[in-house]
Amino acid sequence: MRQPSRTDPLFVAVESAAITRAHVAGLVAGRIAAVRVPGLLPAARCHAITAALADAEMDRYDESRVFPVVAKFGPAINDHRDGGDLRDDYWEAARAAEKGWSTLGLPDAPRELCLAAFRAAWPDVAPGRRHRREMHVGIVREINAGLQVHFDDAVREYAGRLLDAEVVAQLAFNIYVRVPPVGGETVLWRRRWQPDDEDLRIPGGYGYHESVADGAQSLTLRPALGEGFLFDPRHYHTVRPATDGRRISIGCFVGLTDDGRLALWS
Ligand SMILES: O=C(O)CCC(=O)C(=O)O
Ligand SMILES: [Fe+2]
């Protein structure tokens, strides 16, 4: 792939022991591209989660849209989207996931792990609300075969507004609780959606041919066990296939809302 001859010094990942207010503000402002938090979750906790998940019933993203397949635990908004709206079956799936998780005997639910990562950074962090109901927070995903190149932008995807508050900026957050020895990298390009990109859409899929990001500066994360990763998902991104082993993460979206709060959802 063509590499840019000049690079943007603001399109970089910073590494830190925790997510701070400056990181969240910097991502929203475009001052940085991503934040890596090595060891956000201790290895023993990661192992306990993956061990417990062996007894959990995982389902899959809608396979008519999400291929290669991605196993998951808990609802993903995009599996319950109907045009610009969120279908009611999202709420049933959210309740089922919370109930299912509570039987695993783990100290923290995915929701708590996600919220905890932001508490020191922002004065007001809570699950987003839609029609005054709390959104589900924390999806567990096993992305072994990789993702299509895509972007995430609730403003574009939910015309009728996803949350009660206006989301002025959206970030994506993941904690890697199991990482493959080879592969499974996250790649982020310094390129956002443009209308002509629709020519490069993968038929029936949720993503685009990789040439959509041709020539754009990129950064690659090789996730480490327990690492947290926060980025602006309007930048095209993908996950490379894990050639061996499993790649399991717990993640959510993080919205900065017009009332200055951080609202999380999955
Ligand atoms: O698993 C990852 O590293 C990124 C997954 C992704 O597409 C997202 O969190 O929006
Ligand atoms: Fe994404």
PDB file of N, CA and C and ligand atoms in Angstrom, residues 141 143 147-148 150-152 170-174 176 184-187 206 221 223 229 231 233 237-239 247 249 251-253, ligand 1:
ATOM      1  N   ARG A 141     -16.297  -9.399  22.836  1.00  0.00           N
ATOM      2  CA  ARG A 141     -16.214  -9.845  21.439  1.00  0.00           C
ATOM      3  C   ARG A 141     -15.018 -10.749  21.228  1.00  0.00           C
ATOM      4  N   ILE A 143     -12.963 -11.651  18.216  1.00  0.00           N
ATOM      5  CA  ILE A 143     -12.745 -11.262  16.812  1.00  0.00           C
ATOM      6  C   ILE A 143     -11.541 -12.032  16.280  1.00  0.00           C
ATOM      7  N   LEU A 147     -11.854  -8.073  11.247  1.00  0.00           N
ATOM      8  CA  LEU A 147     -13.027  -7.251  10.914  1.00  0.00           C
ATOM      9  C   LEU A 147     -12.858  -6.677   9.516  1.00  0.00           C
ATOM     10  N   GLN A 148     -13.961  -6.276   8.923  1.00  0.00           N
ATOM     11  CA  GLN A 148     -13.905  -5.481   7.694  1.00  0.00           C
ATOM     12  C   GLN A 148     -13.417  -4.069   8.070  1.00  0.00           C
ATOM     13  N   HIS A 150     -13.840  -0.468   8.573  1.00  0.00           N
ATOM     14  CA  HIS A 150     -15.107   0.246   8.814  1.00  0.00           C
ATOM     15  C   HIS A 150     -14.860   1.473   9.683  1.00  0.00           C
ATOM     16  N   PHE A 151     -15.913   2.247   9.844  1.00  0.00           N
ATOM     17  CA  PHE A 151     -15.886   3.318  10.847  1.00  0.00           C
ATOM     18  C   PHE A 151     -17.145   3.172  11.689  1.00  0.00           C
ATOM     19  N   ASP A 152     -17.164   3.803  12.845  1.00  0.00           N
ATOM     20  CA  ASP A 152     -18.355   3.794  13.709  1.00  0.00           C
ATOM     21  C   ASP A 152     -18.733   5.237  13.998  1.00  0.00           C
ATOM     22  N   GLN A 170     -17.672  10.896  19.501  1.00  0.00           N
ATOM     23  CA  GLN A 170     -17.759   9.480  19.872  1.00  0.00           C
ATOM     24  C   GLN A 170     -16.367   8.854  19.835  1.00  0.00           C
ATOM     25  N   LEU A 171     -16.039   8.132  20.887  1.00  0.00           N
ATOM     26  CA  LEU A 171     -14.786   7.383  20.939  1.00  0.00           C
ATOM     27  C   LEU A 171     -15.111   5.897  21.066  1.00  0.00           C
ATOM     28  N   ALA A 172     -14.145   5.055  20.734  1.00  0.00           N
ATOM     29  CA  ALA A 172     -14.302   3.612  20.913  1.00  0.00           C
ATOM     30  C   ALA A 172     -13.252   3.143  21.902  1.00  0.00           C
ATOM     31  N   PHE A 173     -13.663   2.230  22.773  1.00  0.00           N
ATOM     32  CA  PHE A 173     -12.787   1.755  23.844  1.00  0.00           C
ATOM     33  C   PHE A 173     -12.809   0.234  23.899  1.00  0.00           C
ATOM     34  N   ASN A 174     -11.648  -0.349  24.050  1.00  0.00           N
ATOM     35  CA  ASN A 174     -11.549  -1.808  24.192  1.00  0.00           C
ATOM     36  C   ASN A 174     -10.501  -2.166  25.222  1.00  0.00           C
ATOM     37  N   TYR A 176      -8.326  -5.655  26.111  1.00  0.00           N
ATOM     38  CA  TYR A 176      -8.053  -6.960  25.511  1.00  0.00           C
ATOM     39  C   TYR A 176      -7.812  -7.982  26.621  1.00  0.00           C
ATOM     40  N   GLY A 184      -4.121 -10.293  14.912  1.00  0.00           N
ATOM     41  CA  GLY A 184      -5.070  -9.613  15.785  1.00  0.00           C
ATOM     42  C   GLY A 184      -4.769  -8.141  16.002  1.00  0.00           C
ATOM     43  N   GLU A 185      -3.933  -7.557  15.153  1.00  0.00           N
ATOM     44  CA  GLU A 185      -3.620  -6.136  15.316  1.00  0.00           C
ATOM     45  C   GLU A 185      -4.830  -5.268  14.966  1.00  0.00           C
ATOM     46  N   THR A 186      -4.920  -4.148  15.633  1.00  0.00           N
ATOM     47  CA  THR A 186      -5.899  -3.126  15.267  1.00  0.00           C
ATOM     48  C   THR A 186      -5.169  -2.095  14.415  1.00  0.00           C
ATOM     49  N   VAL A 187      -5.730  -1.783  13.259  1.00  0.00           N
ATOM     50  CA  VAL A 187      -5.122  -0.766  12.387  1.00  0.00           C
ATOM     51  C   VAL A 187      -6.089   0.404  12.267  1.00  0.00           C
ATOM     52  N   TYR A 206     -20.689  -4.612   6.514  1.00  0.00           N
ATOM     53  CA  TYR A 206     -20.736  -3.369   7.291  1.00  0.00           C
ATOM     54  C   TYR A 206     -19.527  -2.511   6.976  1.00  0.00           C
ATOM     55  N   LEU A 221      -1.858  -1.150  16.302  1.00  0.00           N
ATOM     56  CA  LEU A 221      -1.755  -1.561  17.702  1.00  0.00           C
ATOM     57  C   LEU A 221      -1.659  -3.078  17.737  1.00  0.00           C
ATOM     58  N   PRO A 223      -2.283  -5.534  20.315  1.00  0.00           N
ATOM     59  CA  PRO A 223      -2.788  -5.481  21.686  1.00  0.00           C
ATOM     60  C   PRO A 223      -2.001  -6.405  22.619  1.00  0.00           C
ATOM     61  N   PHE A 229      -7.442   0.430  25.009  1.00  0.00           N
ATOM     62  CA  PHE A 229      -7.164   1.198  23.787  1.00  0.00           C
ATOM     63  C   PHE A 229      -8.374   2.076  23.490  1.00  0.00           C
ATOM     64  N   PHE A 231      -9.819   5.267  20.980  1.00  0.00           N
ATOM     65  CA  PHE A 231      -9.547   5.978  19.715  1.00  0.00           C
ATOM     66  C   PHE A 231     -10.834   6.573  19.165  1.00  0.00           C
ATOM     67  N   PRO A 233     -13.374   6.432  16.476  1.00  0.00           N
ATOM     68  CA  PRO A 233     -13.741   5.402  15.500  1.00  0.00           C
ATOM     69  C   PRO A 233     -14.320   5.954  14.203  1.00  0.00           C
ATOM     70  N   HIS A 237     -10.965   1.859  10.526  1.00  0.00           N
ATOM     71  CA  HIS A 237     -10.136   0.939  11.302  1.00  0.00           C
ATOM     72  C   HIS A 237     -10.520  -0.496  10.987  1.00  0.00           C
ATOM     73  N   THR A 238      -9.637  -1.392  11.369  1.00  0.00           N
ATOM     74  CA  THR A 238      -9.908  -2.812  11.147  1.00  0.00           C
ATOM     75  C   THR A 238      -9.185  -3.620  12.206  1.00  0.00           C
ATOM     76  N   VAL A 239      -9.515  -4.907  12.259  1.00  0.00           N
ATOM     77  CA  VAL A 239      -8.761  -5.847  13.088  1.00  0.00           C
ATOM     78  C   VAL A 239      -8.254  -6.938  12.156  1.00  0.00           C
ATOM     79  N   ARG A 247      -8.745 -13.946  20.246  1.00  0.00           N
ATOM     80  CA  ARG A 247      -8.616 -12.521  20.544  1.00  0.00           C
ATOM     81  C   ARG A 247      -9.938 -12.068  21.150  1.00  0.00           C
ATOM     82  N   SER A 249     -12.039  -9.288  23.606  1.00  0.00           N
ATOM     83  CA  SER A 249     -11.980  -7.941  24.178  1.00  0.00           C
ATOM     84  C   SER A 249     -13.311  -7.588  24.825  1.00  0.00           C
ATOM     85  N   GLY A 251     -15.513  -4.107  25.256  1.00  0.00           N
ATOM     86  CA  GLY A 251     -15.461  -2.745  24.752  1.00  0.00           C
ATOM     87  C   GLY A 251     -16.791  -2.026  24.815  1.00  0.00           C
ATOM     88  N   CYS A 252     -16.721  -0.749  24.521  1.00  0.00           N
ATOM     89  CA  CYS A 252     -17.925   0.079  24.461  1.00  0.00           C
ATOM     90  C   CYS A 252     -17.615   1.327  23.641  1.00  0.00           C
ATOM     91  N   PHE A 253     -18.646   2.062  23.333  1.00  0.00           N
ATOM     92  CA  PHE A 253     -18.450   3.391  22.770  1.00  0.00           C
ATOM     93  C   PHE A 253     -18.593   4.398  23.902  1.00  0.00           C
TER      94      PHE A 253
HETATM   95  O1  LIG B   1     -11.042  -4.740  18.684  1.00  0.00           O
HETATM   96  C1  LIG B   1     -10.544  -3.680  18.319  1.00  0.00           C
HETATM   97  O2  LIG B   1      -9.358  -3.410  18.547  1.00  0.00           O
HETATM   98  C2  LIG B   1     -11.364  -2.656  17.592  1.00  0.00           C
HETATM   99  C3  LIG B   1     -12.754  -3.110  17.346  1.00  0.00           C
HETATM  100  C4  LIG B   1     -13.633  -2.041  16.735  1.00  0.00           C
HETATM  101  O3  LIG B   1     -13.883  -2.006  15.568  1.00  0.00           O
HETATM  102  C5  LIG B   1     -14.207  -0.993  17.612  1.00  0.00           C
HETATM  103  O4  LIG B   1     -14.019  -1.046  18.832  1.00  0.00           O
HETATM  104  O5  LIG B   1     -14.874  -0.083  17.078  1.00  0.00           O
END
